[in-house]
Short mmCIF file of C-alpha atoms in Angstrom, two decimals:
data_model
loop_
_atom_site.label_atom_id
_atom_site.label_comp_id
_atom_site.label_asym_id
_atom_site.label_seq_id
_atom_site.Cartn_x
_atom_site.Cartn_y
_atom_site.Cartn_z
CA MET A 12 -5.89 -216.58 -69.44
CA THR A 13 -7.56 -218.28 -66.46
CA THR A 14 -11.10 -219.64 -66.82
CA GLY A 15 -13.64 -221.41 -64.62
CA PRO A 16 -13.82 -221.12 -60.83
CA ASP A 17 -11.60 -218.74 -58.91
CA LEU A 18 -8.54 -220.38 -57.35
CA GLN A 19 -8.85 -218.40 -54.13
CA ASP A 20 -12.49 -219.52 -53.74
CA LEU A 21 -11.45 -223.14 -54.21
CA ILE A 22 -8.73 -222.79 -51.58
CA SER A 23 -11.09 -221.03 -49.14
CA ALA A 24 -13.58 -223.90 -49.59
CA ASN A 25 -10.76 -226.42 -49.05
CA ASP A 26 -11.80 -228.09 -52.32
CA LEU A 27 -8.61 -230.07 -52.98
CA LYS A 28 -10.09 -231.88 -55.99
CA GLY A 29 -11.21 -228.58 -57.50
CA ILE A 30 -7.79 -227.01 -56.88
CA LYS A 31 -6.00 -229.91 -58.60
CA GLN A 32 -8.37 -229.68 -61.58
CA TRP A 33 -7.78 -225.93 -61.81
CA LEU A 34 -4.00 -226.37 -61.67
CA THR A 35 -4.13 -229.10 -64.32
CA SER A 36 -6.18 -226.96 -66.70
CA GLN A 37 -3.88 -223.92 -66.58
CA SER A 38 -0.47 -223.22 -68.10
CA SER A 39 2.55 -222.70 -65.87
CA VAL A 40 2.62 -218.98 -66.76
CA ASP A 41 -1.07 -218.53 -65.81
CA ILE A 42 -0.58 -220.40 -62.53
CA ALA A 43 2.40 -218.22 -61.64
CA GLY A 44 0.39 -215.11 -62.46
CA GLU A 45 -2.53 -216.22 -60.28
CA LEU A 46 -0.28 -217.14 -57.35
CA GLY A 47 0.93 -213.55 -57.27
CA PHE A 48 -2.58 -212.39 -56.29
CA LEU A 49 -3.04 -214.92 -53.47
CA PRO A 50 -2.31 -214.44 -49.76
CA HIS A 51 0.83 -216.22 -48.56
CA ARG A 52 -0.97 -219.18 -46.99
CA SER A 53 -3.05 -219.75 -50.12
CA GLN A 54 0.08 -219.65 -52.27
CA VAL A 55 1.61 -222.47 -50.24
CA VAL A 56 -1.57 -224.58 -50.41
CA ALA A 57 -1.73 -224.33 -54.20
CA PHE A 58 1.99 -224.83 -54.64
CA ARG A 59 2.03 -228.03 -52.56
CA LEU A 60 -0.58 -229.58 -54.84
CA LEU A 61 1.55 -229.13 -57.95
CA PRO A 62 3.57 -232.13 -59.21
CA LYS A 63 7.28 -231.73 -58.49
CA ASP A 64 8.41 -230.97 -62.05
CA ARG A 65 5.48 -228.61 -62.64
CA ALA A 66 6.19 -226.84 -59.35
CA LEU A 67 9.75 -226.10 -60.45
CA THR A 68 8.52 -224.68 -63.76
CA VAL A 69 5.86 -222.52 -62.09
CA PHE A 70 8.39 -221.29 -59.54
CA GLU A 71 10.72 -220.15 -62.33
CA HIS A 72 7.90 -218.05 -63.83
CA LEU A 73 7.24 -216.18 -60.57
CA ASP A 74 8.72 -212.71 -60.13
CA PRO A 75 11.68 -212.55 -57.69
CA PRO A 76 9.63 -210.86 -54.90
CA HIS A 77 6.99 -213.61 -55.10
CA GLN A 78 9.69 -216.29 -55.19
CA ALA A 79 11.29 -214.83 -52.07
CA GLU A 80 7.94 -214.68 -50.24
CA LEU A 81 7.06 -218.25 -51.12
CA LEU A 82 10.43 -219.58 -50.00
CA GLU A 83 10.20 -217.66 -46.74
CA VAL A 84 6.66 -218.85 -45.97
CA MET A 85 7.43 -222.48 -46.80
CA ARG A 86 10.49 -222.31 -44.56
CA HIS A 87 12.15 -225.75 -44.46
CA GLU A 88 9.66 -227.54 -46.69
CA ASN A 89 11.96 -228.57 -49.58
CA VAL A 90 12.70 -224.96 -50.46
CA GLU A 91 16.38 -225.74 -50.99
CA GLU A 92 15.58 -227.78 -54.08
CA LEU A 93 13.46 -225.00 -55.56
CA PHE A 94 16.18 -222.47 -54.84
CA GLU A 95 19.00 -224.58 -56.25
CA ASN A 96 17.13 -225.26 -59.50
CA LEU A 97 17.01 -221.55 -60.33
CA GLU A 98 19.54 -220.07 -62.75
CA VAL A 99 22.34 -218.41 -60.82
CA ASP A 100 21.30 -214.88 -61.88
CA ASP A 101 17.69 -215.53 -60.84
CA ARG A 102 18.97 -216.93 -57.56
CA VAL A 103 20.79 -213.67 -56.83
CA GLN A 104 17.64 -211.62 -57.46
CA VAL A 105 15.69 -213.81 -55.02
CA LEU A 106 18.36 -213.41 -52.34
CA GLU A 107 18.17 -209.61 -52.70
CA GLU A 108 14.45 -209.76 -51.87
CA MET A 109 14.81 -211.91 -48.74
CA PRO A 110 15.69 -211.12 -45.11
CA ALA A 111 19.41 -211.56 -44.46
CA LYS A 112 19.02 -214.61 -42.18
CA VAL A 113 16.80 -216.50 -44.62
CA ALA A 114 19.10 -215.60 -47.53
CA ALA A 115 22.15 -216.83 -45.62
CA ARG A 116 20.40 -220.14 -44.82
CA LEU A 117 19.49 -220.73 -48.45
CA LEU A 118 22.99 -219.84 -49.61
CA ASP A 119 24.51 -222.26 -47.10
CA GLY A 120 22.21 -225.00 -48.40
CA LEU A 121 23.77 -224.90 -51.88
CA ASP A 122 26.57 -227.24 -52.90
CA ASP A 123 30.07 -225.75 -53.02
CA GLN A 124 30.11 -225.07 -56.76
CA GLU A 125 26.72 -223.37 -56.87
CA ARG A 126 27.47 -221.38 -53.72
CA LYS A 127 30.68 -220.05 -55.29
CA ARG A 128 28.88 -219.11 -58.52
CA THR A 129 26.12 -217.34 -56.59
CA SER A 130 28.53 -215.55 -54.25
CA ALA A 131 30.57 -214.37 -57.24
CA LEU A 132 27.56 -212.58 -58.68
CA LEU A 133 26.62 -211.15 -55.28
CA GLY A 134 30.10 -209.60 -55.16
CA TYR A 135 29.25 -207.18 -57.96
CA PRO A 136 27.73 -203.77 -57.12
CA LYS A 137 23.98 -203.62 -56.72
CA GLU A 138 22.19 -202.59 -59.93
CA SER A 139 25.24 -203.65 -61.96
CA VAL A 140 24.87 -206.00 -64.93
CA GLY A 141 27.25 -208.43 -63.24
CA ARG A 142 24.51 -209.44 -60.83
CA LEU A 143 22.21 -210.36 -63.70
CA MET A 144 24.58 -212.21 -65.98
CA THR A 145 24.39 -215.90 -66.72
CA PRO A 146 27.90 -217.35 -66.31
CA THR A 147 29.16 -219.01 -69.49
CA PRO A 148 31.14 -222.20 -68.85
CA THR A 149 31.40 -223.20 -72.52
CA VAL A 150 33.26 -221.07 -75.07
CA LEU A 151 35.01 -221.82 -78.34
CA ASP A 152 38.63 -221.05 -79.11
CA ARG A 153 39.11 -218.89 -82.16
CA SER A 154 41.37 -221.46 -83.84
CA VAL A 155 39.14 -224.55 -83.53
CA SER A 156 37.51 -226.03 -86.62
CA ARG A 157 33.81 -226.45 -87.30
CA GLU A 158 33.95 -230.15 -86.45
CA GLU A 159 35.77 -229.58 -83.16
CA ALA A 160 33.34 -226.82 -82.24
CA LEU A 161 30.26 -228.96 -82.88
CA ALA A 162 31.74 -231.86 -80.93
CA LYS A 163 32.44 -229.61 -77.93
CA LEU A 164 29.01 -227.99 -78.00
CA GLN A 165 27.33 -231.37 -78.25
CA SER A 166 29.33 -232.84 -75.38
CA HIS A 167 28.46 -229.87 -73.17
CA HIS A 168 24.78 -229.89 -74.28
CA VAL A 169 25.00 -226.24 -75.36
CA SER A 170 21.81 -224.99 -77.02
CA MET A 171 22.35 -221.20 -76.95
CA PRO A 172 21.81 -219.62 -80.38
CA THR A 173 24.92 -217.45 -79.99
CA ILE A 174 28.29 -218.79 -78.85
CA ALA A 175 31.25 -216.82 -77.49
CA VAL A 176 34.63 -217.14 -79.18
CA THR A 177 37.74 -216.36 -77.12
CA ASP A 178 41.52 -216.48 -77.37
CA ASN A 179 43.83 -218.59 -75.22
CA ASN A 180 43.46 -216.16 -72.29
CA ARG A 181 39.64 -216.28 -72.46
CA ARG A 182 39.52 -212.73 -73.80
CA LEU A 183 36.44 -212.20 -75.93
CA VAL A 184 37.19 -212.20 -79.65
CA GLY A 185 33.63 -212.18 -80.91
CA LEU A 186 30.40 -214.11 -81.28
CA VAL A 187 29.19 -216.73 -83.73
CA HIS A 188 25.69 -218.05 -84.38
CA LEU A 189 25.16 -221.76 -83.81
CA SER A 190 23.32 -221.92 -87.14
CA THR A 191 26.40 -220.47 -88.87
CA ILE A 192 28.61 -223.18 -87.40
CA VAL A 193 26.21 -225.90 -88.52
CA ALA A 194 26.01 -224.52 -92.07
CA ALA A 195 29.77 -223.93 -92.48
CA ASN A 196 32.06 -226.17 -94.50
CA ASP A 197 34.25 -228.74 -92.76
CA GLY A 198 37.60 -227.31 -91.75
CA THR A 199 36.33 -223.75 -91.32
CA ILE A 200 37.79 -222.19 -88.19
CA MET A 201 35.78 -220.00 -85.81
CA ASP A 202 37.79 -216.88 -86.64
CA GLU A 203 36.23 -216.96 -90.11
CA LEU A 204 32.65 -217.18 -88.83
CA LEU A 205 32.58 -214.30 -86.36
CA LEU A 206 29.78 -211.75 -86.49
CA GLU A 207 30.82 -208.39 -87.92
CA GLU A 208 29.80 -206.39 -84.85
CA LYS A 209 30.99 -207.18 -81.34
CA HIS A 210 29.06 -205.63 -78.46
CA GLN A 211 30.22 -206.09 -74.88
CA VAL A 212 30.02 -204.34 -71.50
CA ASN A 213 31.99 -204.48 -68.28
CA ALA A 214 30.39 -206.34 -65.37
CA VAL A 215 30.18 -203.18 -63.24
CA VAL A 216 28.16 -201.25 -65.85
CA ASP A 217 24.65 -200.24 -64.75
CA GLN A 218 22.11 -202.89 -65.71
CA GLU A 219 19.83 -200.36 -67.42
CA VAL A 220 22.67 -199.21 -69.70
CA ALA A 221 23.33 -202.82 -70.72
CA ALA A 222 19.64 -203.53 -71.27
CA ARG A 223 19.25 -200.40 -73.42
CA LEU A 224 22.23 -201.50 -75.52
CA MET A 225 20.59 -204.87 -76.13
CA GLN A 226 17.37 -203.14 -77.13
CA GLU A 227 19.03 -200.70 -79.51
CA ALA A 228 21.31 -203.30 -81.12
CA ASP A 229 18.57 -206.00 -81.31
CA LEU A 230 20.69 -208.51 -79.39
CA LEU A 231 19.55 -211.80 -77.89
CA VAL A 232 22.63 -212.01 -75.65
CA LEU A 233 25.19 -209.44 -74.55
CA PRO A 234 28.69 -210.56 -73.47
CA ILE A 235 29.86 -209.40 -70.04
CA VAL A 236 33.61 -209.00 -69.54
CA ASP A 237 36.04 -207.97 -66.79
CA ASP A 238 38.66 -205.23 -66.90
CA GLU A 239 41.02 -207.47 -68.90
CA GLN A 240 38.28 -208.18 -71.49
CA ARG A 241 37.97 -211.77 -70.26
CA LEU A 242 34.52 -213.23 -70.79
CA LEU A 243 32.48 -213.66 -67.60
CA GLY A 244 29.00 -214.42 -68.89
CA PHE A 245 26.00 -213.17 -70.84
CA LEU A 246 23.06 -210.88 -70.21
CA THR A 247 20.10 -212.62 -71.82
CA VAL A 248 17.15 -210.91 -73.50
CA ASP A 249 14.63 -212.07 -70.87
CA ASP A 250 16.67 -210.49 -68.08
CA ALA A 251 17.10 -207.31 -70.13
CA MET A 252 13.32 -207.08 -70.60
CA GLU A 253 12.81 -207.38 -66.84
CA VAL A 254 15.32 -204.58 -66.22
CA LEU A 255 13.56 -202.26 -68.65
CA GLU A 256 10.21 -203.09 -67.07
CA GLU A 257 11.57 -202.31 -63.59
CA GLU A 258 13.04 -199.01 -64.78
CA ALA A 259 9.75 -198.04 -66.45
CA THR A 260 7.93 -198.86 -63.21
CA GLU A 261 10.31 -196.69 -61.17
CA ASP A 262 9.88 -193.80 -63.60
CA ALA A 263 6.09 -194.15 -63.42
CA TYR A 264 6.12 -194.01 -59.61
CA ARG A 265 8.48 -191.04 -59.43
CA ALA A 266 6.67 -189.17 -62.17
CA GLY A 267 3.60 -189.41 -59.94
CA GLY A 268 5.45 -188.17 -56.87
CA ALA A 269 6.03 -191.46 -55.04
CA GLU A 270 8.94 -193.76 -54.33
CA PRO A 271 8.92 -197.18 -56.08
CA LEU A 272 7.63 -200.17 -54.14
CA ASN A 273 10.11 -202.99 -53.60
CA GLU A 274 7.31 -205.53 -53.39
CA PRO A 275 4.05 -206.33 -55.21
CA TYR A 276 1.34 -203.71 -54.67
CA LEU A 277 -1.20 -206.10 -53.08
CA ASN A 278 1.43 -207.44 -50.68
CA ALA A 279 2.52 -204.00 -49.47
CA THR A 280 1.07 -202.83 -46.17
CA VAL A 281 -0.93 -199.62 -45.86
CA PHE A 282 1.95 -198.15 -43.85
CA THR A 283 4.44 -198.99 -46.63
CA LEU A 284 2.25 -197.38 -49.31
CA ALA A 285 1.73 -194.28 -47.17
CA LYS A 286 5.46 -194.01 -46.42
CA LYS A 287 6.41 -194.26 -50.11
CA ARG A 288 4.00 -191.48 -51.02
CA GLY A 289 4.24 -189.36 -47.88
CA VAL A 290 7.90 -188.41 -48.24
CA TRP A 291 7.28 -186.64 -51.53
CA LEU A 292 4.07 -185.02 -50.28
CA ILE A 293 6.02 -183.46 -47.42
CA VAL A 294 8.65 -182.14 -49.82
CA LEU A 295 6.00 -180.73 -52.14
CA ILE A 296 4.09 -179.11 -49.28
CA PHE A 297 7.17 -177.20 -48.21
CA ALA A 298 7.88 -176.32 -51.85
CA ALA A 299 4.34 -174.94 -52.09
CA PHE A 300 5.34 -172.28 -49.54
CA LEU A 301 7.10 -170.59 -52.47
CA THR A 302 3.72 -170.08 -54.09
CA ILE A 303 2.28 -168.70 -50.85
CA ASN A 304 5.18 -166.25 -50.49
CA VAL A 305 4.66 -165.00 -54.04
CA MET A 306 0.95 -164.49 -53.41
CA GLU A 307 1.76 -162.52 -50.26
CA SER A 308 4.30 -160.38 -52.15
CA PHE A 309 1.64 -159.33 -54.64
CA GLU A 310 -1.18 -159.03 -52.11
CA SER A 311 -1.65 -155.33 -52.88
CA THR A 312 -2.08 -156.07 -56.58
CA LEU A 313 -4.75 -158.66 -55.81
CA GLU A 314 -6.56 -156.23 -53.51
CA ALA A 315 -6.55 -153.58 -56.21
CA ILE A 316 -7.71 -155.86 -59.05
CA VAL A 317 -9.67 -158.63 -57.34
CA VAL A 318 -10.55 -160.30 -60.63
CA LEU A 319 -6.91 -161.36 -61.04
CA SER A 320 -7.34 -163.94 -58.25
CA VAL A 321 -10.02 -165.70 -60.29
CA PHE A 322 -7.46 -166.70 -62.92
CA VAL A 323 -4.71 -167.93 -60.57
CA PRO A 324 -5.76 -171.62 -60.75
CA MET A 325 -5.92 -171.47 -64.55
CA ILE A 326 -2.54 -169.75 -64.85
CA ILE A 327 -0.63 -172.11 -62.57
CA GLY A 328 -2.48 -175.13 -63.94
CA THR A 329 -1.57 -174.27 -67.51
CA GLY A 330 2.06 -173.69 -66.59
CA GLY A 331 2.28 -176.87 -64.55
CA ASN A 332 0.76 -178.96 -67.33
CA ALA A 333 3.05 -177.47 -70.00
CA GLY A 334 6.10 -178.06 -67.81
CA SER A 335 5.06 -181.63 -67.03
CA GLN A 336 4.62 -182.39 -70.73
CA ALA A 337 8.12 -181.11 -71.46
CA ALA A 338 9.60 -183.03 -68.53
CA SER A 339 7.93 -186.27 -69.62
CA SER A 340 9.27 -185.87 -73.16
CA VAL A 341 12.84 -185.21 -72.01
CA VAL A 342 12.81 -187.98 -69.37
CA ARG A 343 11.75 -190.43 -72.05
CA ALA A 344 14.36 -189.10 -74.48
CA LEU A 345 17.05 -189.54 -71.80
CA ALA A 346 15.89 -193.10 -71.11
CA VAL A 347 16.31 -194.14 -74.74
CA ASN A 348 19.52 -192.12 -75.16
CA GLU A 349 18.04 -189.60 -77.62
CA VAL A 350 19.43 -186.64 -75.67
CA ARG A 351 22.32 -186.12 -73.25
CA PRO A 352 23.02 -183.47 -70.59
CA ARG A 353 25.40 -181.70 -72.97
CA ASP A 354 22.44 -181.07 -75.29
CA VAL A 355 20.96 -178.63 -72.77
CA VAL A 356 21.23 -175.57 -75.03
CA ARG A 357 19.50 -177.36 -77.90
CA VAL A 358 16.77 -178.55 -75.53
CA ILE A 359 16.24 -175.02 -74.15
CA TRP A 360 15.95 -173.53 -77.65
CA ARG A 361 13.57 -176.26 -78.78
CA GLU A 362 11.35 -176.14 -75.68
CA LEU A 363 11.25 -172.34 -75.70
CA ARG A 364 9.84 -172.36 -79.23
CA VAL A 365 7.40 -175.16 -78.40
CA GLY A 366 6.23 -173.36 -75.26
CA LEU A 367 5.77 -170.00 -76.95
CA SER A 368 3.88 -171.67 -79.80
CA LEU A 369 1.55 -173.42 -77.39
CA GLY A 370 1.13 -170.27 -75.33
CA ALA A 371 0.31 -168.17 -78.40
CA PHE A 372 -2.29 -170.70 -79.51
CA LEU A 373 -3.92 -170.86 -76.07
CA GLY A 374 -3.76 -167.09 -75.68
CA LEU A 375 -5.55 -166.56 -78.96
CA VAL A 376 -8.23 -169.03 -77.91
CA VAL A 377 -9.02 -167.40 -74.55
CA PHE A 378 -8.53 -163.74 -75.51
CA PRO A 379 -11.92 -163.14 -77.22
CA ILE A 380 -13.75 -165.01 -74.47
CA LEU A 381 -12.11 -162.98 -71.70
CA TRP A 382 -12.67 -159.75 -73.64
CA LEU A 383 -16.39 -160.43 -73.79
CA LEU A 384 -16.67 -161.50 -70.15
CA TYR A 385 -14.32 -158.94 -68.58
CA ALA A 386 -12.36 -156.26 -70.42
CA ALA A 387 -9.69 -155.93 -73.09
CA ASP A 388 -6.90 -155.14 -70.64
CA VAL A 389 -7.74 -158.14 -68.42
CA ALA A 390 -7.94 -160.36 -71.49
CA ALA A 391 -4.56 -159.07 -72.68
CA THR A 392 -3.02 -159.69 -69.26
CA ILE A 393 -4.21 -163.30 -69.07
CA SER A 394 -3.40 -164.12 -72.69
CA LEU A 395 0.09 -162.63 -72.57
CA THR A 396 0.76 -164.40 -69.27
CA ILE A 397 -0.18 -167.72 -70.82
CA VAL A 398 2.28 -167.13 -73.67
CA PHE A 399 5.20 -166.38 -71.36
CA ILE A 400 4.38 -168.96 -68.71
CA CYS A 401 4.14 -171.76 -71.30
CA GLY A 402 7.53 -170.77 -72.71
CA TRP A 403 9.08 -170.66 -69.23
CA ALA A 404 7.41 -173.88 -68.06
CA CYS A 405 8.65 -175.84 -71.08
CA ILE A 406 12.21 -174.62 -70.44
CA VAL A 407 12.02 -175.67 -66.77
CA GLY A 408 10.47 -179.03 -67.64
CA GLY A 409 13.09 -179.67 -70.30
CA VAL A 410 16.14 -178.61 -68.30
CA LEU A 411 15.51 -180.15 -64.87
CA PRO A 412 15.73 -183.81 -66.05
CA LEU A 413 19.03 -182.98 -67.80
CA VAL A 414 20.37 -181.43 -64.59
CA ALA A 415 19.27 -184.52 -62.65
CA LYS A 416 21.04 -186.78 -65.13
CA LYS A 417 24.22 -184.72 -64.82
CA LEU A 418 24.03 -185.00 -61.02
CA LYS A 419 23.48 -188.78 -61.36
CA VAL A 420 19.94 -188.53 -59.95
CA ASP A 421 17.00 -190.33 -61.55
CA PRO A 422 15.56 -187.78 -64.04
CA ALA A 423 12.04 -189.02 -63.25
CA VAL A 424 12.43 -187.45 -59.80
CA PHE A 425 12.25 -184.03 -61.48
CA SER A 426 9.12 -184.87 -63.39
CA THR A 427 5.49 -183.84 -62.90
CA PRO A 428 5.25 -182.94 -59.16
CA VAL A 429 8.54 -181.03 -58.85
CA VAL A 430 8.15 -179.19 -62.15
CA SER A 431 4.54 -178.26 -61.38
CA THR A 432 5.41 -176.92 -57.94
CA LEU A 433 8.33 -174.86 -59.22
CA VAL A 434 6.39 -173.49 -62.19
CA ASP A 435 3.47 -172.55 -59.89
CA ALA A 436 5.63 -170.13 -57.91
CA THR A 437 7.62 -168.68 -60.80
CA GLY A 438 4.52 -168.54 -63.00
CA LEU A 439 2.77 -166.30 -60.49
CA ILE A 440 5.72 -163.91 -60.59
CA ILE A 441 5.32 -163.71 -64.37
CA TYR A 442 1.56 -163.25 -63.99
CA PHE A 443 1.66 -160.41 -61.49
CA THR A 444 4.57 -158.70 -63.24
CA ILE A 445 2.61 -158.55 -66.49
CA ALA A 446 -0.50 -157.44 -64.58
CA ASN A 447 1.41 -154.60 -62.91
CA ILE A 448 2.57 -153.39 -66.35
CA ILE A 449 -0.70 -153.64 -68.30
CA LEU A 450 -3.04 -152.70 -65.44
CA ALA A 451 -0.75 -150.13 -63.84
CA ASP A 452 -3.26 -147.28 -64.08
CA GLN A 453 -6.12 -149.29 -62.57
CA ILE A 454 -3.92 -150.58 -59.74
CA ALA A 455 -2.68 -147.05 -58.94
CA ALA A 456 -6.25 -145.71 -58.98
CA ALA A 457 -7.49 -148.44 -56.70
CA MET A 458 -4.67 -147.93 -54.22
CA SER A 459 -4.96 -144.14 -54.07
#
């Protein structure tokens, strides 16, 4: 946590001594966090005042969008060294954030070996785990002894807690903990020390699927293989955590009816923010015409029983909220692999019962109040509508994310805004249908 004077104030005052003192007193993680809030020029000023080794460490702690911005602003000022010192998977993420010309220049500045390693990862599909993996140059053959294994690991300065074991064709056989090798008896071969479970994924698998697997299996590293089961590299736990954070961020944006930002919020322009939100607002405005059409269809009912219009906001609000709750629950369940699209019937049956239970409870709460304020038939109309609309809304909210998943669309897209808009229109049909049944005599009298 940062303390003392504000870094931006020190930079604005051109207090170089104060800036150096501030940088010295903070950890690399705190410095990286503070740089993310600074304007581009201020970032460069603070970064230049860091000692070389500290600058590299701070740069590694920056998020890829901030790394890309800093490299672009600094231009030719020793950015190649910063870029080359990144792990190859982090390097790929930075390149994805940068303009094509700048990315090409940085890639050309790498030595041949690093350029080949980076280009290899860039060759995998976007969002695939192959782009995030850390290539693994050191593996152990399944037939080597404990002594041979330790000698190889020491000569290659390998410090990973989990080591890959392969056959002669570099096909993954399994994993072994470094601590297990150290504690084993002399002469023990690697085949005898393998972990019981072997998790692996293909390099073209979606990165979120791989990250979820790591989370569920409590893995620190996940082997990445090709179509022939040959080991390509590892997905590490820190990269998996970043993937899950990004996915949670995307879901949060889409659940609120906006497209995810591809850059930090404070760095995004007003136009960018408006564009990300405006697209969905346009879609929802046109969807709202469904509600208007329903209201027009039952205009005669409203004219006959004017009091019904008073409860429209409450009816559609209750339905929208119930549907959004169901959608949020199912989206989350899909994210953690608790339900699948084929479970749609089970989800419908469950959400129907939940919705009717909620509706019955709410109906019982409002019925006596409405009876006292209006009349028994009006109270019955509103209460019964709430029961049915909650049941219907929960079904809609539960099913739409499953449909989206089946269609390979982000389930969060069919969350709060879409469900609310759809339930508004269909909920009014339920409302006026029930009203026409219960209040039929009053409506006929008023229209005659």
